[in-house]
């Protein structure tokens, strides 16, 4: 009979409690093909780090193959990576953050921590003890994670590759469901990798096609002047309405029409009330345009306001024969007559529509870029370089 206060009994009770708490997702004895060879899960350990007083733990499975040796599978919050020892020593370049170079790939430092063993189950190729600790530095370049573990005796480097849980379960022939993933793993591939560039390429191609078509139609548009009508406003005399000669708008469908007004206003203004009338149907289209131009100097600096040139657009005018009724009004304080002309011509394709199209096309790559950046922010929020973090978690 054992004394329940004996240290051995306390240790056994602690291990039994941990065995219930840390039940492996992959049962020991499971076999599956990893890197083209069949491996067997022979050991499982649970390790833990403490960051700002909060404990984070993950599982590590030891796999064995007689010819290939050992591999590891790490599990954290439903994320899995297949890990093996590096066949060389990576080169570390110190900076902010440090980076490691291994096999023509650059890895960015993710986290420095002190990992401690808190649970062990199965067989290992060395004596594993509860409480064994090592300083760990992780470097990431998704889908890979490069890790350096330092103890008082040695430093070992390992390289892990992220694997989709469903694919791993299929490889191992497990009938259960893999644990549900939570958060983003340090080396989890972004679902937007390659998509952002693809969206921008598609945007560039479509935008270029739209631009070429716009330029083609713009140069090919019939922009001949259909009407050029002079007018005059004389202060002190009643305005004289003007009825222009008829002009023809040809075509089979409604077309945009431009109405340009030019006047020699000088610190004055002129307003034209215009009515576009279809000769045969009597349909009318009204528009009023003001041309105003002022200039002077103030405090030794010259200034101007307004313009002597105005342009209006009738967006959709059916084909037909039209004439224009013009009623000029002006600044009664003007000391001279204001003269100008009204020109009517077909309006080339509007560039506004092209800019709107560019905005619509840009929505998709911009959204993909935003989502990609948000994914990376969530990834690095768990690192030593999260926004607001000024130092590491310590040894």
Coordinates of C-alpha atoms in Angstrom, one line a residue:
X1 CA 0.0 0.0 0.0
X2 CA 1.3 3.5 -1.0
X3 CA 1.1 6.5 1.2
X4 CA -1.0 9.1 -0.7
X5 CA 1.3 11.8 0.5
X6 CA 4.3 10.1 -1.1
X7 CA 5.9 12.2 -4.0
X8 CA 5.6 9.2 -6.4
X9 CA 1.9 9.1 -5.9
X10 CA 1.6 12.9 -6.5
X11 CA 3.6 12.6 -9.8
X12 CA 1.4 9.7 -11.0
X13 CA -1.7 11.7 -10.2
X14 CA -0.4 14.7 -12.1
X15 CA 0.5 12.5 -15.1
X16 CA -3.0 10.9 -15.0
X17 CA -4.6 14.3 -15.0
X18 CA -2.5 15.5 -17.9
X19 CA -3.2 12.3 -19.8
X20 CA -6.9 13.3 -19.8
X21 CA -6.2 16.9 -20.6
X22 CA -3.7 16.3 -23.4
X23 CA -5.3 13.5 -25.4
X24 CA -3.4 13.2 -28.7
X25 CA -5.3 13.9 -31.9
X26 CA -3.2 11.4 -33.7
X27 CA -3.2 8.0 -31.8
X28 CA 0.2 6.4 -31.2
X29 CA 0.7 3.5 -33.5
X30 CA -1.0 5.3 -36.5
X31 CA 0.8 4.7 -39.7
X32 CA 0.9 6.8 -42.9
X33 CA 3.1 7.9 -45.7
X34 CA 5.2 10.9 -45.1
X35 CA 7.7 12.2 -47.7
X36 CA 7.0 9.0 -49.7
X37 CA 7.8 6.5 -46.9
X38 CA 5.6 4.9 -44.3
X39 CA 6.1 6.2 -40.8
X40 CA 4.6 5.2 -37.5
X41 CA 3.7 7.5 -34.6
X42 CA 5.6 6.3 -31.6
X43 CA 5.8 9.2 -29.2
X44 CA 3.9 12.3 -28.1
X45 CA 4.9 15.2 -26.0
X46 CA 3.3 18.5 -24.9
X47 CA 5.4 21.6 -24.7
X48 CA 4.5 25.0 -23.3
X49 CA 5.7 28.6 -23.4
X50 CA 4.6 31.5 -21.2
X51 CA 4.1 34.9 -22.8
X52 CA 3.2 37.9 -20.5
X53 CA 1.8 35.4 -17.9
X54 CA -0.3 33.5 -20.4
X55 CA 0.6 29.8 -21.1
X56 CA 0.4 28.5 -24.7
X57 CA 1.0 24.8 -25.4
X58 CA 1.2 22.6 -28.5
X59 CA 1.7 18.9 -29.3
X60 CA 4.6 17.2 -31.0
X61 CA 4.4 13.7 -32.4
X62 CA 7.5 11.6 -33.1
X63 CA 7.3 9.4 -36.2
X64 CA 9.7 6.6 -37.1
X65 CA 10.8 4.8 -40.2
X66 CA 13.6 2.2 -40.0
X67 CA 15.2 3.4 -43.2
X68 CA 14.4 7.2 -43.1
X69 CA 14.8 7.7 -39.4
X70 CA 12.6 10.2 -37.5
X71 CA 10.2 12.9 -38.4
X72 CA 8.0 15.2 -36.3
X73 CA 4.4 16.4 -36.6
X74 CA 3.6 19.5 -34.6
X75 CA 0.0 20.5 -33.7
X76 CA -1.2 23.8 -32.5
X77 CA -4.8 24.9 -32.4
X78 CA -5.7 22.5 -35.1
X79 CA -2.8 23.4 -37.4
X80 CA -0.2 20.8 -38.3
X81 CA 3.3 20.8 -39.8
X82 CA 5.7 18.0 -40.8
X83 CA 9.1 18.6 -39.3
X84 CA 12.6 17.2 -39.9
X85 CA 16.1 18.1 -39.0
X86 CA 18.0 20.5 -41.2
X87 CA 20.8 19.0 -43.2
X88 CA 22.9 22.1 -42.7
X89 CA 23.2 25.1 -40.4
X90 CA 21.1 28.1 -41.6
X91 CA 22.8 31.5 -41.8
X92 CA 21.3 34.1 -39.5
X93 CA 21.5 37.8 -40.3
X94 CA 20.8 40.0 -37.3
X95 CA 18.5 43.0 -37.9
X96 CA 15.0 44.2 -37.0
X97 CA 13.7 41.6 -37.4
X98 CA 16.5 39.0 -37.8
X99 CA 16.3 36.8 -40.8
X100 CA 17.6 33.3 -41.5
X101 CA 18.8 31.9 -44.9
X102 CA 18.4 28.3 -45.6
X103 CA 18.4 26.6 -49.1
X104 CA 18.0 29.7 -51.1
X105 CA 15.0 30.8 -49.0
X106 CA 14.8 33.7 -46.5
X107 CA 12.9 33.3 -43.3
X108 CA 11.8 36.2 -41.1
X109 CA 12.1 35.9 -37.3
X110 CA 8.7 35.2 -35.7
X111 CA 9.3 34.5 -32.0
X112 CA 11.8 33.9 -29.3
X113 CA 10.6 31.8 -26.4
X114 CA 11.5 29.3 -23.7
X115 CA 9.7 26.0 -24.3
X116 CA 9.2 23.5 -21.5
X117 CA 8.0 19.9 -21.7
X118 CA 4.8 19.4 -19.6
X119 CA 3.6 15.9 -20.8
X120 CA 5.2 12.8 -22.4
X121 CA 3.6 9.7 -23.8
X122 CA 5.2 6.8 -25.8
X123 CA 8.8 6.2 -27.0
X124 CA 11.6 8.7 -27.8
X125 CA 15.2 8.3 -29.0
X126 CA 16.4 10.2 -26.0
X127 CA 15.4 10.4 -22.3
X128 CA 12.6 13.0 -22.1
X129 CA 11.7 14.5 -18.7
X130 CA 8.9 16.7 -17.6
X131 CA 10.4 20.2 -17.2
X132 CA 13.0 19.8 -19.9
X133 CA 13.4 23.3 -21.4
X134 CA 15.1 24.9 -24.4
X135 CA 15.3 28.4 -25.9
X136 CA 13.5 28.4 -29.2
X137 CA 13.7 30.9 -32.1
X138 CA 11.2 30.4 -34.9
X139 CA 11.6 31.9 -38.4
X140 CA 8.8 31.8 -41.0
X141 CA 8.5 31.8 -44.7
X142 CA 5.1 30.2 -45.3
X143 CA 4.5 27.3 -45.7
X144 CA 7.8 26.7 -44.0
X145 CA 8.9 27.3 -40.4
X146 CA 12.6 27.2 -39.4
X147 CA 13.3 26.6 -35.7
X148 CA 16.5 26.7 -33.6
X149 CA 16.4 25.0 -30.2
X150 CA 19.2 25.8 -27.8
X151 CA 20.0 23.9 -24.6
X152 CA 23.2 24.1 -22.5
X153 CA 24.6 21.2 -24.5
X154 CA 23.7 21.9 -28.2
X155 CA 21.8 23.8 -30.8
X156 CA 19.6 21.9 -33.2
X157 CA 17.8 23.3 -36.3
X158 CA 14.6 21.9 -37.9
X159 CA 12.5 22.7 -40.9
X160 CA 8.7 22.3 -40.9
X161 CA 6.2 22.5 -43.7
X162 CA 2.5 23.3 -43.1
X163 CA 0.1 20.5 -44.1
X164 CA -3.7 20.7 -44.4
X165 CA -5.3 18.7 -41.6
X166 CA -7.7 16.8 -43.9
X167 CA -4.8 15.8 -46.2
X168 CA -2.8 14.6 -43.1
X169 CA -5.7 12.6 -41.8
X170 CA -6.2 11.0 -45.2
X171 CA -2.5 10.2 -45.3
X172 CA -2.5 8.6 -41.9
X173 CA -5.8 6.7 -42.6
X174 CA -7.5 8.2 -39.6
X175 CA -11.3 7.8 -39.4
X176 CA -11.8 10.6 -36.9
X177 CA -12.2 14.2 -37.8
X178 CA -9.2 16.5 -37.5
X179 CA -9.5 19.1 -34.7
X180 CA -11.0 22.4 -35.7
X181 CA -8.5 25.1 -36.6
X182 CA -8.4 28.3 -34.6
X183 CA -6.5 31.4 -35.6
X184 CA -3.6 31.5 -38.0
X185 CA -0.5 29.4 -37.7
X186 CA 2.9 31.1 -38.1
X187 CA 3.7 29.2 -41.3
X188 CA 0.1 28.8 -42.6
X189 CA 0.0 29.7 -46.3
X190 CA -2.1 32.7 -47.1
X191 CA -5.1 31.8 -49.2
X192 CA -4.5 35.1 -51.1
X193 CA -0.9 34.2 -52.1
X194 CA -0.7 34.7 -55.9
X195 CA -4.3 35.9 -56.1
X196 CA -3.5 39.6 -55.5
X197 CA -1.0 39.6 -58.3
X198 CA -3.5 37.7 -60.5
X199 CA -6.2 40.3 -59.8
X200 CA -3.9 43.2 -60.6
X201 CA -2.8 41.5 -63.9
X202 CA -6.4 41.0 -64.8
X203 CA -7.1 44.6 -63.9
X204 CA -4.2 45.8 -66.1
X205 CA -5.3 43.8 -69.1
X206 CA -9.0 44.9 -68.8
X207 CA -8.1 48.5 -68.2
X208 CA -5.7 48.5 -71.1
X209 CA -8.4 47.0 -73.4
X210 CA -10.9 49.6 -72.2
X211 CA -8.4 52.4 -72.7
X212 CA -7.6 51.3 -76.2
X213 CA -11.4 51.1 -77.1
X214 CA -11.9 54.6 -75.5
X215 CA -9.1 56.1 -77.6
X216 CA -10.3 54.3 -80.7
X217 CA -13.9 55.6 -80.4
X218 CA -12.7 59.0 -79.3
X219 CA -10.5 59.5 -82.4
X220 CA -13.2 57.8 -84.6
X221 CA -16.0 60.0 -83.3
X222 CA -17.6 62.5 -85.7
X223 CA -16.9 65.8 -83.9
X224 CA -17.6 68.1 -86.7
X225 CA -19.1 71.5 -85.8
X226 CA -22.8 71.3 -86.6
X227 CA -23.6 74.9 -85.7
X228 CA -21.5 78.1 -85.1
X229 CA -23.7 81.0 -84.1
X230 CA -22.4 84.4 -83.0
X231 CA -24.2 86.5 -80.4
X232 CA -23.9 89.9 -78.8
X233 CA -25.2 91.5 -75.6
X234 CA -25.2 95.3 -75.5
X235 CA -25.8 96.9 -72.1
X236 CA -28.7 99.4 -72.1
X237 CA -30.4 97.8 -75.1
X238 CA -33.1 95.1 -74.8
X239 CA -31.8 91.6 -75.6
X240 CA -32.6 90.3 -79.0
X241 CA -33.5 86.6 -79.1
X242 CA -31.7 84.6 -81.7
X243 CA -33.0 81.7 -83.7
X244 CA -30.3 79.8 -85.5
X245 CA -30.4 78.1 -88.9
X246 CA -31.4 74.4 -88.6
X247 CA -28.7 71.7 -88.4
X248 CA -28.9 67.9 -88.7
X249 CA -27.9 65.3 -86.2
X250 CA -27.4 62.1 -88.1
X251 CA -27.4 58.6 -87.0
X252 CA -29.7 55.7 -86.0
X253 CA -29.6 56.1 -82.2
X254 CA -29.3 58.9 -79.7
X255 CA -25.9 60.5 -79.5
X256 CA -24.2 62.9 -77.0
X257 CA -24.0 66.5 -78.2
X258 CA -21.7 69.3 -76.9
X259 CA -22.6 73.0 -76.6
X260 CA -19.7 75.3 -76.3
X261 CA -20.0 79.0 -75.4
X262 CA -17.2 81.5 -75.8
X263 CA -17.5 85.2 -74.8
X264 CA -15.1 88.1 -74.4
X265 CA -16.2 88.9 -70.9
X266 CA -13.8 91.0 -68.8
X267 CA -14.7 91.5 -65.2
X268 CA -18.3 90.8 -66.2
X269 CA -20.7 88.0 -67.1
X270 CA -23.2 86.9 -69.7
X271 CA -25.9 84.3 -69.4
X272 CA -27.5 82.4 -72.3
X273 CA -30.9 80.8 -72.0
X274 CA -30.9 78.2 -74.8
X275 CA -33.6 75.9 -76.1
X276 CA -32.8 73.1 -78.5
X277 CA -35.8 72.4 -80.7
X278 CA -36.4 69.4 -83.0
X279 CA -37.9 71.0 -86.1
X280 CA -40.3 68.1 -87.1
X281 CA -41.5 66.9 -83.7
X282 CA -41.3 70.1 -81.6
X283 CA -39.4 68.3 -78.9
X284 CA -37.4 70.7 -76.8
X285 CA -34.2 70.5 -74.6
X286 CA -33.4 73.5 -72.4
X287 CA -30.2 74.5 -70.9
X288 CA -28.8 77.7 -69.4
X289 CA -25.1 78.6 -69.4
X290 CA -23.2 81.4 -67.8
X291 CA -19.8 82.7 -68.9
X292 CA -18.1 84.9 -66.3
X293 CA -14.5 86.0 -65.9
X294 CA -13.0 88.3 -63.3
X295 CA -9.4 89.3 -62.5
X296 CA -7.4 91.7 -60.5
X297 CA -4.8 92.0 -57.8
X298 CA -4.8 92.0 -54.0
X299 CA -1.9 92.5 -51.7
X300 CA 0.5 92.6 -54.6
X301 CA -0.7 89.2 -56.0
X302 CA -2.8 88.7 -59.1
X303 CA -5.9 86.6 -59.1
X304 CA -8.5 85.3 -61.6
X305 CA -11.9 83.7 -61.3
X306 CA -14.0 82.0 -63.9
X307 CA -13.4 81.4 -67.6
X308 CA -14.3 82.9 -71.0
X309 CA -15.0 79.4 -72.3
X310 CA -17.9 77.1 -71.2
X311 CA -18.9 73.7 -72.3
X312 CA -22.2 71.8 -71.7
X313 CA -23.2 68.3 -72.7
X314 CA -26.5 66.9 -73.8
X315 CA -26.1 63.2 -72.9
X316 CA -28.5 61.6 -75.3
X317 CA -30.0 63.5 -78.3
X318 CA -32.1 61.5 -80.8
X319 CA -31.3 62.0 -84.5
X320 CA -33.2 64.7 -86.2
X321 CA -33.2 68.3 -87.5
X322 CA -32.7 70.9 -84.8
X323 CA -32.4 74.7 -84.4
X324 CA -31.3 76.7 -81.3
X325 CA -33.1 79.5 -79.6
X326 CA -30.7 81.8 -77.7
X327 CA -31.7 84.6 -75.3
X328 CA -28.6 86.5 -74.0
X329 CA -28.6 88.4 -70.7
X330 CA -25.6 90.2 -69.3
X331 CA -24.1 92.5 -66.7
X332 CA -25.9 95.9 -67.1
X333 CA -22.8 97.6 -65.5
X334 CA -20.6 96.5 -68.3
X335 CA -19.2 99.5 -70.3
X336 CA -19.0 97.7 -73.6
X337 CA -20.9 95.1 -75.7
X338 CA -20.1 91.5 -74.9
X339 CA -19.6 89.4 -78.0
X340 CA -19.2 85.6 -78.4
X341 CA -20.4 82.5 -80.2
X342 CA -22.1 79.2 -79.6
X343 CA -20.9 76.0 -81.2
X344 CA -22.8 72.7 -81.3
X345 CA -20.9 69.5 -82.2
X346 CA -21.0 65.8 -81.5
X347 CA -19.4 65.1 -78.2
X348 CA -16.6 62.5 -78.3
X349 CA -17.0 59.6 -75.9
X350 CA -17.0 60.7 -72.3
X351 CA -13.8 59.9 -70.3
X352 CA -15.9 59.8 -67.1
X353 CA -17.3 56.4 -67.9
X354 CA -13.8 55.1 -68.4
X355 CA -12.7 56.3 -65.0
X356 CA -15.8 54.8 -63.4
X357 CA -14.9 51.5 -65.1
X358 CA -11.4 51.7 -63.8
X359 CA -12.8 52.2 -60.3
X360 CA -15.1 49.1 -60.6
X361 CA -12.2 47.0 -62.0
X362 CA -9.9 48.1 -59.2
X363 CA -12.3 47.1 -56.5
X364 CA -11.4 43.4 -56.8
X365 CA -7.6 43.6 -56.6
X366 CA -7.9 46.2 -53.9
X367 CA -10.3 44.0 -51.9
X368 CA -7.9 41.0 -52.3
X369 CA -5.0 43.2 -51.3
X370 CA -6.8 44.3 -48.2
X371 CA -7.8 40.8 -47.2
X372 CA -4.2 39.6 -47.8
X373 CA -2.9 42.4 -45.5
X374 CA -5.5 41.5 -42.9
X375 CA -4.5 37.9 -43.0
X376 CA -0.9 38.8 -42.4
X377 CA -1.7 41.2 -39.6
X378 CA -3.5 38.3 -37.8
X379 CA -0.5 36.1 -38.4
X380 CA 2.0 38.5 -37.0
X381 CA -0.2 39.5 -34.1
X382 CA 1.0 36.3 -32.4
X383 CA 4.7 37.1 -33.0
X384 CA 7.3 39.2 -31.1
X385 CA 6.6 41.9 -33.7
X386 CA 2.9 42.5 -33.1
X387 CA 1.8 46.1 -33.1
X388 CA 2.4 47.6 -29.6
X389 CA 5.0 45.0 -28.6
X390 CA 8.3 46.6 -27.6
X391 CA 10.1 43.5 -26.4
X392 CA 10.3 39.8 -26.4
X393 CA 8.7 37.5 -23.9
X394 CA 12.0 36.8 -22.2
X395 CA 13.9 33.7 -21.3

